[in-house]
CSV table of C-alpha atoms in Angstrom, one decimal:
chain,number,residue,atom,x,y,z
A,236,UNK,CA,-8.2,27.7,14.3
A,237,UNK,CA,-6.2,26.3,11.5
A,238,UNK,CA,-5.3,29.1,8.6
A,239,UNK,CA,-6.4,27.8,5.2
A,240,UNK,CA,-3.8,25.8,2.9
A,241,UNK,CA,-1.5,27.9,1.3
A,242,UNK,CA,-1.0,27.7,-2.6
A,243,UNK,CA,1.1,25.2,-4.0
A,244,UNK,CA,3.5,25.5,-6.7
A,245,UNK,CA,3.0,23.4,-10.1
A,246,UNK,CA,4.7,23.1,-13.5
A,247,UNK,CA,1.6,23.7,-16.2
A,248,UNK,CA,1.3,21.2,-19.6
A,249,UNK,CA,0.0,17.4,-19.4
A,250,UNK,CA,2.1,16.1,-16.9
A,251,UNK,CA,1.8,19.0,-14.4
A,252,UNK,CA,-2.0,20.6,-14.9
A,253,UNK,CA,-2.7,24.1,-13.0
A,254,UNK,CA,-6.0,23.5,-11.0
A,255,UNK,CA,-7.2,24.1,-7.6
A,256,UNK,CA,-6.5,22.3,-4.4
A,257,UNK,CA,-9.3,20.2,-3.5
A,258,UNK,CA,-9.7,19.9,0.2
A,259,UNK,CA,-10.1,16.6,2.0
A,260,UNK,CA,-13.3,16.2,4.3
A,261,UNK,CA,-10.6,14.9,6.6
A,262,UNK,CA,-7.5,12.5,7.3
A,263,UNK,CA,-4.6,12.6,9.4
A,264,UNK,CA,-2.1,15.4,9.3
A,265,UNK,CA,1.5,15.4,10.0
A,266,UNK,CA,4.1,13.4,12.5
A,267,UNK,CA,7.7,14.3,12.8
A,268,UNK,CA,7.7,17.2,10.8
A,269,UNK,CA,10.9,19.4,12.4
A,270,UNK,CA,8.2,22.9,13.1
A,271,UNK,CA,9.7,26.5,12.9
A,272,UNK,CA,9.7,27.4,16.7
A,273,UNK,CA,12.3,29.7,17.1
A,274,UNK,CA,14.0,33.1,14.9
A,275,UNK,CA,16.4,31.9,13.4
A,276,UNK,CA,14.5,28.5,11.2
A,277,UNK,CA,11.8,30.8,10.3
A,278,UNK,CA,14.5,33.4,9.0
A,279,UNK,CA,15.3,30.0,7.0
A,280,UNK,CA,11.8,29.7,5.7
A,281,UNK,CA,11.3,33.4,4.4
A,282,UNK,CA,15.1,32.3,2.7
A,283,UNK,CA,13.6,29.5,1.4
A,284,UNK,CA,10.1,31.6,0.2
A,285,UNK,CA,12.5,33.7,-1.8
A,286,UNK,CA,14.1,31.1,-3.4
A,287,UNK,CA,11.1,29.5,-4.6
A,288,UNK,CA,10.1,32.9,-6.1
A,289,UNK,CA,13.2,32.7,-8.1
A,290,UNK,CA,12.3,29.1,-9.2
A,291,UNK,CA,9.0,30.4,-10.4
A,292,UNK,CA,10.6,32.7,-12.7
A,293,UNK,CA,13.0,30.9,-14.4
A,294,UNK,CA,10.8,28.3,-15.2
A,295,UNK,CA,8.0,30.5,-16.6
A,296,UNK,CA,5.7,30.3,-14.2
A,297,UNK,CA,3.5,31.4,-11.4
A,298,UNK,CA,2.3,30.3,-7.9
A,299,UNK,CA,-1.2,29.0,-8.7
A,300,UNK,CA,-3.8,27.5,-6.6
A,301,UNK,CA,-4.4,23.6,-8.0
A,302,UNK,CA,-6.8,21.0,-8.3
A,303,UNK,CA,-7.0,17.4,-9.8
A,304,UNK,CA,-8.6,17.4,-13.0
A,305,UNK,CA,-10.8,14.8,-13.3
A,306,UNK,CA,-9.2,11.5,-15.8
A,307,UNK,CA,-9.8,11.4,-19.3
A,308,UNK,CA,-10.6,8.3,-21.7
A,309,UNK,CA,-8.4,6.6,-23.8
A,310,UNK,CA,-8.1,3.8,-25.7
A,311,UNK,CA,-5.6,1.8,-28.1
A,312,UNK,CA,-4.2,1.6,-31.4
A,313,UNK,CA,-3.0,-0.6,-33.8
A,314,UNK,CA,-4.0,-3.3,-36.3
A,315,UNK,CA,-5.5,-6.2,-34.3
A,316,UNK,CA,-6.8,-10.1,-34.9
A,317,UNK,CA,-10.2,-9.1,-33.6
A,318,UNK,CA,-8.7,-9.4,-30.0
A,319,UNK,CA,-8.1,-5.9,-28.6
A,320,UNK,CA,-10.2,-3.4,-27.5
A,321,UNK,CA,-11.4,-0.4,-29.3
A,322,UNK,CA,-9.5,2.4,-30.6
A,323,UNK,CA,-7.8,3.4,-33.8
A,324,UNK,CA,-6.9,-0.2,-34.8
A,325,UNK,CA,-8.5,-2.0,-37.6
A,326,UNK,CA,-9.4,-5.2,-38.1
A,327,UNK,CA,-7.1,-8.0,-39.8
A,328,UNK,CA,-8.2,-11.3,-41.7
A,329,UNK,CA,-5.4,-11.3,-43.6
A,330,UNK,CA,-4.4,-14.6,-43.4
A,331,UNK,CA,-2.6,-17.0,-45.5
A,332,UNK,CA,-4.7,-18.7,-48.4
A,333,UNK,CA,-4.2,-22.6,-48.5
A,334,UNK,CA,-4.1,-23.7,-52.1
A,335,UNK,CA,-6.3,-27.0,-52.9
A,336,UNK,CA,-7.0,-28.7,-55.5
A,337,UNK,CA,-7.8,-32.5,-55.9
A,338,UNK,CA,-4.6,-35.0,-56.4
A,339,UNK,CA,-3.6,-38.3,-55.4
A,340,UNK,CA,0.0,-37.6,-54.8
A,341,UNK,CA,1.0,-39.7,-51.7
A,342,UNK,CA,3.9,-37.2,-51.2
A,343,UNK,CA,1.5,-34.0,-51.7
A,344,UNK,CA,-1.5,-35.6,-49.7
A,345,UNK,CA,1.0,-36.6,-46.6
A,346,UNK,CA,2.7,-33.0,-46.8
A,347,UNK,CA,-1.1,-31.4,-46.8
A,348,UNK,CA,-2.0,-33.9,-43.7
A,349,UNK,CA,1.4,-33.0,-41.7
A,350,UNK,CA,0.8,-29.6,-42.0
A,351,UNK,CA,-2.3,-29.7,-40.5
A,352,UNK,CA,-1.2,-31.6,-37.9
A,353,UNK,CA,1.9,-28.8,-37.0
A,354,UNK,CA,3.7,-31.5,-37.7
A,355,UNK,CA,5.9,-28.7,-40.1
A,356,UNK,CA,9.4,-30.7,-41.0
A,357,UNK,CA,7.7,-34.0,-41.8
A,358,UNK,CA,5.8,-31.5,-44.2
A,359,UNK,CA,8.3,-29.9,-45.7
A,360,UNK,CA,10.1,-33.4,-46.2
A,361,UNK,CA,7.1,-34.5,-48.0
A,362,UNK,CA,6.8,-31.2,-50.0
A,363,UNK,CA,9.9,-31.5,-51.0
A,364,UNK,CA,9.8,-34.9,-52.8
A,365,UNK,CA,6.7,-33.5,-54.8
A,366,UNK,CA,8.9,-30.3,-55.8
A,367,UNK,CA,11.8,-32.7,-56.8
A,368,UNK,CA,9.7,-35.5,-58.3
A,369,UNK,CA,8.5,-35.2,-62.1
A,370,UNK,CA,4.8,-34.3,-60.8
A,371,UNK,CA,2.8,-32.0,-63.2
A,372,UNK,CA,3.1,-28.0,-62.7
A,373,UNK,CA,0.3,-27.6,-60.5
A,374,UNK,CA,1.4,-29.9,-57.8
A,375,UNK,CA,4.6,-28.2,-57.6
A,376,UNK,CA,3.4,-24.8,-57.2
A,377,UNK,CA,1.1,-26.1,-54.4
A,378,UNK,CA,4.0,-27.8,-52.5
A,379,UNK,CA,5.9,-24.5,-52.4
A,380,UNK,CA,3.2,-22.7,-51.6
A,381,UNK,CA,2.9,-24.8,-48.5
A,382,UNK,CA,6.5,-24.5,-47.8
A,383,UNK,CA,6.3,-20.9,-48.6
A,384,UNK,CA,3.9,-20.1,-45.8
A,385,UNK,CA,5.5,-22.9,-43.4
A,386,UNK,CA,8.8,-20.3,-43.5
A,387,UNK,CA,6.5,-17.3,-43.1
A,388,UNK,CA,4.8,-18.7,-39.8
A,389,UNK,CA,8.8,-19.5,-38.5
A,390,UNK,CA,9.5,-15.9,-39.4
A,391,UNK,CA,11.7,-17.2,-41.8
A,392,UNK,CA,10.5,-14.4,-44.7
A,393,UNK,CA,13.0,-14.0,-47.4
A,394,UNK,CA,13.2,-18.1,-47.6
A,395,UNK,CA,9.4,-17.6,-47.8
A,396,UNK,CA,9.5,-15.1,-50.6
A,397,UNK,CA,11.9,-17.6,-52.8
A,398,UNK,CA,9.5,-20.7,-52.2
A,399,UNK,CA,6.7,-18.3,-53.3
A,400,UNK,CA,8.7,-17.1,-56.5
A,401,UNK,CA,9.5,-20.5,-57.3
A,402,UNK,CA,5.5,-21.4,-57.3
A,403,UNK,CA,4.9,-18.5,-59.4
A,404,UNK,CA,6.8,-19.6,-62.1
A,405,UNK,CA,4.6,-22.9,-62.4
A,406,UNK,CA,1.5,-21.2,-61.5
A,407,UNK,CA,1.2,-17.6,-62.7
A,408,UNK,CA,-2.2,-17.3,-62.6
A,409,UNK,CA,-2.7,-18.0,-58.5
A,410,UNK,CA,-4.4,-15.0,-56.8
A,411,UNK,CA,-3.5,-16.8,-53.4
A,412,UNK,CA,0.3,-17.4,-54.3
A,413,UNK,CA,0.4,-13.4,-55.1
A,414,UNK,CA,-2.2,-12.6,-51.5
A,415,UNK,CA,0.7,-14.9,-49.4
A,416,UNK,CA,3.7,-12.7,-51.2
A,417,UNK,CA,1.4,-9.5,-49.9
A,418,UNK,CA,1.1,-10.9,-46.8
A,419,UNK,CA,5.0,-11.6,-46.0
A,420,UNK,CA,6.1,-8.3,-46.9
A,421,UNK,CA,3.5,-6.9,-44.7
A,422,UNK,CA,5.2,-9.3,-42.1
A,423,UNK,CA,8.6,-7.2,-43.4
A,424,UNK,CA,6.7,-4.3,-42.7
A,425,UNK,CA,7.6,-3.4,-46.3
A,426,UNK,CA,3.7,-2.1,-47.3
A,427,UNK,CA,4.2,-0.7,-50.4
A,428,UNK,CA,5.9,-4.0,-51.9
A,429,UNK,CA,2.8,-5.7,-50.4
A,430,UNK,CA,0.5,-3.7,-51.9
A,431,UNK,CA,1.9,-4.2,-55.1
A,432,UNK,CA,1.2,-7.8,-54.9
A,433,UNK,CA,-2.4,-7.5,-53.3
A,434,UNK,CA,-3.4,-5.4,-56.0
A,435,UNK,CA,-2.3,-8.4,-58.5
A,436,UNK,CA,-4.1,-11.2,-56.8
A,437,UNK,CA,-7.0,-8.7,-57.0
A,438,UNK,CA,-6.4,-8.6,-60.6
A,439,UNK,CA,-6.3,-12.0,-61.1
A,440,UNK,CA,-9.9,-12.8,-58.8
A,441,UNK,CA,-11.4,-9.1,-58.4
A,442,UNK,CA,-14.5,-10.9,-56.6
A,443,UNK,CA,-12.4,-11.7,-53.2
A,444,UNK,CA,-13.6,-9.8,-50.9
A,445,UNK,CA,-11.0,-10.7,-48.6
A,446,UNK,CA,-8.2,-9.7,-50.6
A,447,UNK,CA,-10.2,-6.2,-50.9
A,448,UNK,CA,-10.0,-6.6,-47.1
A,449,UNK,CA,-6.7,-6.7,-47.0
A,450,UNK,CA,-5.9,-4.0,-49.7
A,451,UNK,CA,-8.1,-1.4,-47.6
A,452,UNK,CA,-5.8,-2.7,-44.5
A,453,UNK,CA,-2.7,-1.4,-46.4
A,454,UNK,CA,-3.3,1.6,-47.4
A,455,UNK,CA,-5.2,2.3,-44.0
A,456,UNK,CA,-1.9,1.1,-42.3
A,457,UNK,CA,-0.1,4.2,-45.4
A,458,UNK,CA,-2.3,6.8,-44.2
A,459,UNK,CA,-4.5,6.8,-47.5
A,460,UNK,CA,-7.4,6.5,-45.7
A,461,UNK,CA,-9.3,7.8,-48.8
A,462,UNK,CA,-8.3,5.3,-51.3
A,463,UNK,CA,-8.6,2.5,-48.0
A,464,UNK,CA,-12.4,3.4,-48.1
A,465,UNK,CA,-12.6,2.5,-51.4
A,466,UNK,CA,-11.4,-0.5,-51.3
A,467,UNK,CA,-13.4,-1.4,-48.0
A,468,UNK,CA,-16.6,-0.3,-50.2
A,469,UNK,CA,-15.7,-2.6,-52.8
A,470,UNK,CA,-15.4,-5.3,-50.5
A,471,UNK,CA,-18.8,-4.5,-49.3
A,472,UNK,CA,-20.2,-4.9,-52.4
A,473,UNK,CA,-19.1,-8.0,-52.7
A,474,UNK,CA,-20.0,-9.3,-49.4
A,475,UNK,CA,-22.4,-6.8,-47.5
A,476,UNK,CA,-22.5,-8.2,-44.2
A,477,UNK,CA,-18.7,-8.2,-43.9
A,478,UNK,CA,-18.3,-6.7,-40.3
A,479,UNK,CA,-14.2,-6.2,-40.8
A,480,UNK,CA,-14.5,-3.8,-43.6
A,481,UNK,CA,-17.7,-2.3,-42.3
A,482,UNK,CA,-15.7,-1.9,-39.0
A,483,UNK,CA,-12.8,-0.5,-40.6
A,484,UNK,CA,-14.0,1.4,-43.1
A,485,UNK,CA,-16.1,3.3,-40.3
A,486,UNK,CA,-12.1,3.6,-38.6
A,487,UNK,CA,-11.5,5.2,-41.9
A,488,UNK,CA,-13.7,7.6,-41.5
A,489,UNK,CA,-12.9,8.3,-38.1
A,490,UNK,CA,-9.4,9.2,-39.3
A,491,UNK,CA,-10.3,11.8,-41.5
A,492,UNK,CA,-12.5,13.5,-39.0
A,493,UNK,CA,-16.1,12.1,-40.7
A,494,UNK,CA,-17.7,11.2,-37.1
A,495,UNK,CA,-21.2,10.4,-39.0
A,496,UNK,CA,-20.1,8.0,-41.2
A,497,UNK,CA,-18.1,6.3,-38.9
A,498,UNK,CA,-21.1,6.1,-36.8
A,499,UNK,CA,-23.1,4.6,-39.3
A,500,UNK,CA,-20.3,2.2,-40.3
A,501,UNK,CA,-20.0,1.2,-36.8
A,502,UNK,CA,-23.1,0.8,-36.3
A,503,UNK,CA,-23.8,-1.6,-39.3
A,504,UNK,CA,-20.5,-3.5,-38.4
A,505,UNK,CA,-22.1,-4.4,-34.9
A,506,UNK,CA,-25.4,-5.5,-36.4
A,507,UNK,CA,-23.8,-7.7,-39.1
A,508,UNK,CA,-21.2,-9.6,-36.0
A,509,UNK,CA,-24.1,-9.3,-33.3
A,510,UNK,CA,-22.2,-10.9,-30.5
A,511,UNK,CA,-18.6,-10.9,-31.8
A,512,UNK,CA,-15.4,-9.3,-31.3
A,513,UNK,CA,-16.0,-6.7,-33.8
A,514,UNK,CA,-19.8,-6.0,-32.5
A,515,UNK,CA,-17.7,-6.3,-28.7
A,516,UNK,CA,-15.0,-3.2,-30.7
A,517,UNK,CA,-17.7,-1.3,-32.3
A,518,UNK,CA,-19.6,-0.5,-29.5
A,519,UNK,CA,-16.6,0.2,-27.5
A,520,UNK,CA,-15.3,2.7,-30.6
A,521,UNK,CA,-19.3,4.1,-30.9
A,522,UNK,CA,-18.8,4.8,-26.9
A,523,UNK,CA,-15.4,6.4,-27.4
A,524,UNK,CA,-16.7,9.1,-30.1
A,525,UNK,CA,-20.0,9.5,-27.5
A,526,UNK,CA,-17.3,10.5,-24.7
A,527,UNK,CA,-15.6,12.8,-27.1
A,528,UNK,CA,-18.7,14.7,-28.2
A,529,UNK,CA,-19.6,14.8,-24.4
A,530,UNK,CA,-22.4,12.9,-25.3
A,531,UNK,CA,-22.8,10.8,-21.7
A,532,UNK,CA,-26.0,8.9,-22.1
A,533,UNK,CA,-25.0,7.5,-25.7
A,534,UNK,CA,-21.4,7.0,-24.8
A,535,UNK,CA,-23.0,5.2,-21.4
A,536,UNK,CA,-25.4,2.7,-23.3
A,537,UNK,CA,-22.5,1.9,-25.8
A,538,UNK,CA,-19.9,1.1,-23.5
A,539,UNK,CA,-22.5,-1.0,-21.5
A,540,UNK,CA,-23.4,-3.2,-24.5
A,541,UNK,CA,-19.5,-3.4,-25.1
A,542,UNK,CA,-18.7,-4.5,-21.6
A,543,UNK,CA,-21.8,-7.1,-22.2
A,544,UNK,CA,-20.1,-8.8,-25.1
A,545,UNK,CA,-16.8,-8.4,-23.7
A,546,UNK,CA,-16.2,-7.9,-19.8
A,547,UNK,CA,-13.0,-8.8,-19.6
A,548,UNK,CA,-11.5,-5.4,-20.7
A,549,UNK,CA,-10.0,-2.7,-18.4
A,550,UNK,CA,-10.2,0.3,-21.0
A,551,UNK,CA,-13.9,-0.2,-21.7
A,552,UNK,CA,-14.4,-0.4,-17.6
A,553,UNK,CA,-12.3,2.5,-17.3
A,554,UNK,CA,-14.4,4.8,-20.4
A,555,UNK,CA,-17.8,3.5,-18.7
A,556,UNK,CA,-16.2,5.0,-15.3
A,557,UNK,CA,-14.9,8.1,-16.7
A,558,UNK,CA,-18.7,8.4,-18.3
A,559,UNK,CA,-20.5,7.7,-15.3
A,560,UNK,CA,-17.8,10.9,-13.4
A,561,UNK,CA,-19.1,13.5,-15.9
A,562,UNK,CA,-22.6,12.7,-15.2
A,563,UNK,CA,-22.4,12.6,-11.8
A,564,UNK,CA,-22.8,9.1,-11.0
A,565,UNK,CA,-19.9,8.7,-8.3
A,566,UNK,CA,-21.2,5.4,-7.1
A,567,UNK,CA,-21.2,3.8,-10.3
A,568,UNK,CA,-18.0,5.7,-12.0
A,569,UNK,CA,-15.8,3.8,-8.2
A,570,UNK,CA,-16.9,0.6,-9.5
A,571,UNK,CA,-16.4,0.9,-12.9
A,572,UNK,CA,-13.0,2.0,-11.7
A,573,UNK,CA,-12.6,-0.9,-9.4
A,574,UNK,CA,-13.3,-3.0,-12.1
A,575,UNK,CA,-10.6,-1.5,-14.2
A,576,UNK,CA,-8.2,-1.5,-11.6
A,577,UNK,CA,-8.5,-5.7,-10.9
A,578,UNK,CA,-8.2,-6.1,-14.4
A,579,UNK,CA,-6.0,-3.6,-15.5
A,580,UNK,CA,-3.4,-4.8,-12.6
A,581,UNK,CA,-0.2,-5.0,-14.6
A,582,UNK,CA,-0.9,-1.8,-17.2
A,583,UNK,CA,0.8,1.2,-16.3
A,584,UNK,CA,-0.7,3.4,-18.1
A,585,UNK,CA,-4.6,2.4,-17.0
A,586,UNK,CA,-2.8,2.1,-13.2
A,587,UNK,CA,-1.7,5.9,-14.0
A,588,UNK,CA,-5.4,7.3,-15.3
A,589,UNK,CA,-7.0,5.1,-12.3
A,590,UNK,CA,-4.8,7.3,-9.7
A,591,UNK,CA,-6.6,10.5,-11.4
A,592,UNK,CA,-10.0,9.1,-11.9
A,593,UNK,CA,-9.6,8.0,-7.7
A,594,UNK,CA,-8.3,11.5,-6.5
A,595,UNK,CA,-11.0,13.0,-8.8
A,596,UNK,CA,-13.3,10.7,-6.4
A,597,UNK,CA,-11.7,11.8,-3.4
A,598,UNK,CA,-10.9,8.4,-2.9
A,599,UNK,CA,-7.0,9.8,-1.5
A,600,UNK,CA,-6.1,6.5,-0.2
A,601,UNK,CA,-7.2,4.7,-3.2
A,602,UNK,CA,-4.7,6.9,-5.2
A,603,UNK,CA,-2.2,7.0,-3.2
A,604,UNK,CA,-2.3,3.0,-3.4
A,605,UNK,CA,-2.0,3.3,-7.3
A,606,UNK,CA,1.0,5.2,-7.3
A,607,UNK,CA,2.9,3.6,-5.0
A,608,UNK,CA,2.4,0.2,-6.9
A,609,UNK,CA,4.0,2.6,-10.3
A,610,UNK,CA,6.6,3.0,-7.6
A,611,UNK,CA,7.1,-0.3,-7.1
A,612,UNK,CA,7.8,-0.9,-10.7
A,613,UNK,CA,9.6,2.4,-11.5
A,614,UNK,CA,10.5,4.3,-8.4
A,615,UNK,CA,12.5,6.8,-10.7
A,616,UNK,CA,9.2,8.3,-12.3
A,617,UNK,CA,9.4,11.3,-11.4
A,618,UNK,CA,5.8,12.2,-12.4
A,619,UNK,CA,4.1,9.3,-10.3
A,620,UNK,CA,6.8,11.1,-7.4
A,621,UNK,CA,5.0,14.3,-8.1
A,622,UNK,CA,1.3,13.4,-7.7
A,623,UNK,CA,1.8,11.0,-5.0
A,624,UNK,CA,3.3,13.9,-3.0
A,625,UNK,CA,0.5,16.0,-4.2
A,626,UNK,CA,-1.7,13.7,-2.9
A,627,UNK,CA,-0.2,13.5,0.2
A,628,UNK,CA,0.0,16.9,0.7
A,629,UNK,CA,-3.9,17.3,0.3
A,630,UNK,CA,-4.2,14.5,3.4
A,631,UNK,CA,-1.8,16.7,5.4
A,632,UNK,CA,0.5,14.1,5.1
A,633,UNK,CA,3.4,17.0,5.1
A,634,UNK,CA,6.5,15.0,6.1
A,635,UNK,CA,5.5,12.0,3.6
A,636,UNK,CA,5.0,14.5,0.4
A,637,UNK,CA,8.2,16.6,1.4
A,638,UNK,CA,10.0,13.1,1.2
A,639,UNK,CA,8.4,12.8,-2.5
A,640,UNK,CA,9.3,15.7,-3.2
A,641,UNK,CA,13.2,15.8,-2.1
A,642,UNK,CA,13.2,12.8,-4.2
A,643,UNK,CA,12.4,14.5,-7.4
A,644,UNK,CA,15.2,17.0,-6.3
A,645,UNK,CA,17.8,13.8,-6.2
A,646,UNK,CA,16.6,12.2,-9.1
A,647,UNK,CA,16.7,15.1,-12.0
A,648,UNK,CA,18.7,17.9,-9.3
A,649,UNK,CA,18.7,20.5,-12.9
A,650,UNK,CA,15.1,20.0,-14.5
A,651,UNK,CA,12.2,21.7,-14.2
A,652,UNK,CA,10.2,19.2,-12.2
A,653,UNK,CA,13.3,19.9,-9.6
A,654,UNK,CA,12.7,23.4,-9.5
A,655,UNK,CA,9.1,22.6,-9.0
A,656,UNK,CA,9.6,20.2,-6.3
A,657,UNK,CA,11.6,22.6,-4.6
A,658,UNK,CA,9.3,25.1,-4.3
A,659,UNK,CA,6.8,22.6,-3.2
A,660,UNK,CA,9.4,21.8,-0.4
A,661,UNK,CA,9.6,25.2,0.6
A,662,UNK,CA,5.8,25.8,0.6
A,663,UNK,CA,5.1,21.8,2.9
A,664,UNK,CA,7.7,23.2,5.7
A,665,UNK,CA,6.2,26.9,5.4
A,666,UNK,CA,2.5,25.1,6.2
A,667,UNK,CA,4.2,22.7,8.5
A,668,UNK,CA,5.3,25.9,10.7
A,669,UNK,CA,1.7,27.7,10.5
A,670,UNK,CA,0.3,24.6,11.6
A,671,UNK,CA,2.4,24.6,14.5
A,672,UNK,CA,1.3,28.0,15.5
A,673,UNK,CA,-2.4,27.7,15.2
């Protein structure tokens, strides 16, 4: 009868977690592994044993019995154009602002037409023969506006900026010429110089909500999520059904660690965009806190409605998955994962959390599959190396996770992971040898 598996070695911290070998209910074990049938190789394995010992303590650590944990739920960040799942972004309408007014300058009424054609240098050229023409103020200010926000769209910013300083001078009192100065040095990434200038549109038209909008947005994107919540609330007040600032401010909240009113903010937010993107992100963000407070049942009717407006997400697939795990459901958590997997084909990082969320399934193959595709696009990665020949190792797939494992030893021969991998080694061909003799 075949002795039980042996511990197995394994660095502790995010990338290597301590746990307990979970045993297969079957699958193949090992071909071709060279077996310890004679004195002098098992002489080589108790050499070998030692040596692992000494790996153990100089990296810190002890021969532990290990398990894989089951995949946690993540999601993304950034500031998005209602377009990317839920997470820590926010919201962005912070578009340019078109000025209009009623002429009938040929020049200024074929420049306006060109431009919304794309037709952008026919534009310009007509833009430019209002700005050097003897047309009154306002017209002028309008043309370089255009032009102004014709070299912000090319990426063209400091010739922006001088178009838009230029209309300034015959306009002062345009809240849009200051919002599309905010909005290009937020394009430089040079916030505080755009919040200067939003705050000054806002001064000259205090009603715009969206410039409020776009104010909170700043000083989310400055950490001041404090002062951004103020100017969310002021756009509410303005505009109460606003589903960007009721979505962000709720992000707001989230920030500073006020779950409840980002709850109630989310919530709001989804009921004033019912079917929309920002509905599609709140429910996805209401499902993410639901996870977090392990509260399943909530976090598994959010997620549903989010993957109802929007199905074409891995992450909210993935969360819905991960959800379905901790409660149990195994059927329904595999095709929530399956899901995630066809759609999540070409993102590492979802590729990498499916691999867990399969070996937490004991779905071996299924994982195994995952990491060798991260191979395929990396096949340095030392930590996909590391729990493919885990993996492997649980299938009894010796000589396959002993070659994983020399790998690690070639790739970084001095590092931890080496170390590690070494002992592993020394631990496949110790249970290759027991397995010989049982």
């Amino acid at each position: 009868m075949r002795q039980p598996v042996r511990n197995r070695f394994t660095i502790g911290g995010d990338d290597y977690p301590e746990e307990e070998i979970v045993e297969p209910k079957s699958g193949p074990r090992f071909t071709g592994i060279e077996k310890a049938s004679n004195p002098r190789r098992k002489q080589m394995l108790r050499q070998l044993a030692l040596i692992a010992g000494v790996a153990a303590i100089t990296v810190g650590c002890v021969l532990l019995v290990v398990k894989f944990t089951k995949p946690g739920f993540f999601s993304k960040q950034g500031t998005v154009q209602e377009q990317t799942a839920p997470g820590d972004q926010i919201v962005s309408k912070d578009k340019a602002e078109l000025p209009e007014m009623e002429t009938t300058n040929p020049h200024l009424l074929r420049g306006k037409g060109s431009y919304y054609k794309g037709y952008l240098n026919d534009a310009m050229a007509e833009f430019s023969e209002v700005v050097e023409s003897d047309a009154p103020e306002k017209e002028k200010a309008i043309a370089l506006t255009y032009m102004g926000i014709i070299e912000d769209t090319r990426g063209n910013y400091q010739k922006a900026l001088e178009y838009y300083s230029r209309a300034v001078k015959y306009d002062p009192a345009s809240a849009g010429t200051f919002r599309n100065i905010a909005i290009t040095y937020r394009n430089m990434n040079k916030l505080d110089e755009a919040l200067s200038y939003i705050e000054k549109a806002i001064d000259l038209d205090p009603k715009s909500a969206n410039n409020l909008l776009m104010q909170g947005n700043l000083l989310f994107q400055l950490r001041r999520y404090s002062d951004a919540v103020k100017s969310y609330e002021h756009a509410i007040e303005i505009e109460p059904q606003n589903a960007a600032a009721l979505y962000n401010i709720a992000q707001s909240y989230s920030k500073m660690g006020k779950d409840v009113q980002a709850i109630e903010f989310l919530r709001n937010a989804a009921s004033a965009d019912k079917t929309g993107r920002i509905a599609y992100m709140a429910y996805g963000k209401l499902g993410l806190i639901a996870l977090g407070n392990k509260d399943y049942p909530t976090a598994e009717l959010n997620l549903s409605k989010a993957i109802a407006l929007n199905g074409s997400d891995p992450i909210d697939h993935y969360n819905l998955g991960v959800c379905y795990l901790e409660q149990g459901k195994k059927e329904e958590a595999l095709a929530e994962f399956t899901k995630a997997e066809t759609l999540g084909s070409e993102d590492a990082a979802m590729l990498e959390n499916l691999g867990e969320a399969y070996t937490s399934l004991q779905e071996y193959d299924r994982g195994i599959e995952i990491y060798k595709k991260l191979l395929n696009v990396n096949s340095r990665n030392v930590k996909v190396l590391a729990l493919l020949g885990d993996l492997l190792f649980q299938k009894g797939e010796l000589e396959q996770s002993l070659r994983f494992y020399r790998k690690i030893t070639e790739i970084e021969p001095a590092s931890e992971r080496a170390h590690t991998a070494f002992v592993n080694i020394g631990i496949v061909l110790d249970e290759a040898q027991r397995f010989d003799e049982a």
